[in-house]
Amino acid sequence: MKQKYSTDMSPAERAALWRQRLFEAEAGLTRYLTESRGGQDIDDWIAVRGEIYAGLPGPSGAEAPEAWQQVFFRAQALMERFLVSRYGHEELAAWARAGAEVHRHVEPDHGRGALDPVLRIARQAELYGSRYEVTEDGPDRAALSITHCAIWDYREKARARGVGITLDSPCEYCVHAIGANVAAKGFRPRHELTDGPEGHGCHWEAECAV
């Protein structure tokens, strides 16, 4: 059933979600390097981690979502370049699965069934100002339709400013990451990428895997 679910977040909540996403992605890549690469490229990874965590907002910026968005975006770009330049695009899925294991432990369960992972996707969409709608069909199935993905807007503006971006499309990583996160929470993910009158978008479903 269609229903309005609140994804409104205070500045502090937005900043906290950016930090959690950063933690999930960075810890996931460390896990990937440990489990899949036997600690390969440790020295280079430590150097990249130094770049990721350089110049973080101080105590006065702890609740500044725009500052943490910039930190996350810079970190994501650095990690994508690190992984793809050494191991290839095909390893994005393995990184996403490793990050999903971190997500499984750090993302709270709110007891709302399939709606929980779908609302996490919606909150991520909300961070960028995307247009979307959430629907629910009981505790075993929920869906999210994004009609305009504002991640594309943010990335292309950054690319135009000369920011080095490795992937042609945010979907190259995002699809793997969202699908792995939903599966890590015990639900079966399904998705479809869309390109409609409002721009790039996608449709996600989470169903009980039992």
C-alpha angles and dihedrals in degrees: 000000000000113000136156109252117190116243093163111137133188118235089259092052092048092050090048092052091051089052092048091050089050091050093048093050097043095043088046092055091048088051091048092052090048099046103029103030103031092237093309116171093015094155093050091046092051089052091050091048088054089056091047094055098037117114099009117176111272126231091286090057097045091109097038106113095187091057093048091046089058090048092051094046092049091048093048091051092049093048094047091051092046094051100040096044091055107030107016138246092288090071093063089088092054091050089049092052091050091049090049090060088057089046090053090062102038103039108086121235112228098187095248097121117219090357091072098068092038092054090050088057089047092052090052089051089049091055089066096038096250122166114243148144130218124210131183133201102188125298094307101059137034134160142199126204116195110195095179120025107204091192086081090055093050094047095047092049088051091048090051089054089056098259109156108244118179102193123068091214133025087225090071089077103015095063091053093045097048094044092049092048092052091048092047088058091055101261133116111244125213126178144176126193114224136194109192140153091290094051136252116358145143144215121227131188130188118197132179107269095209 
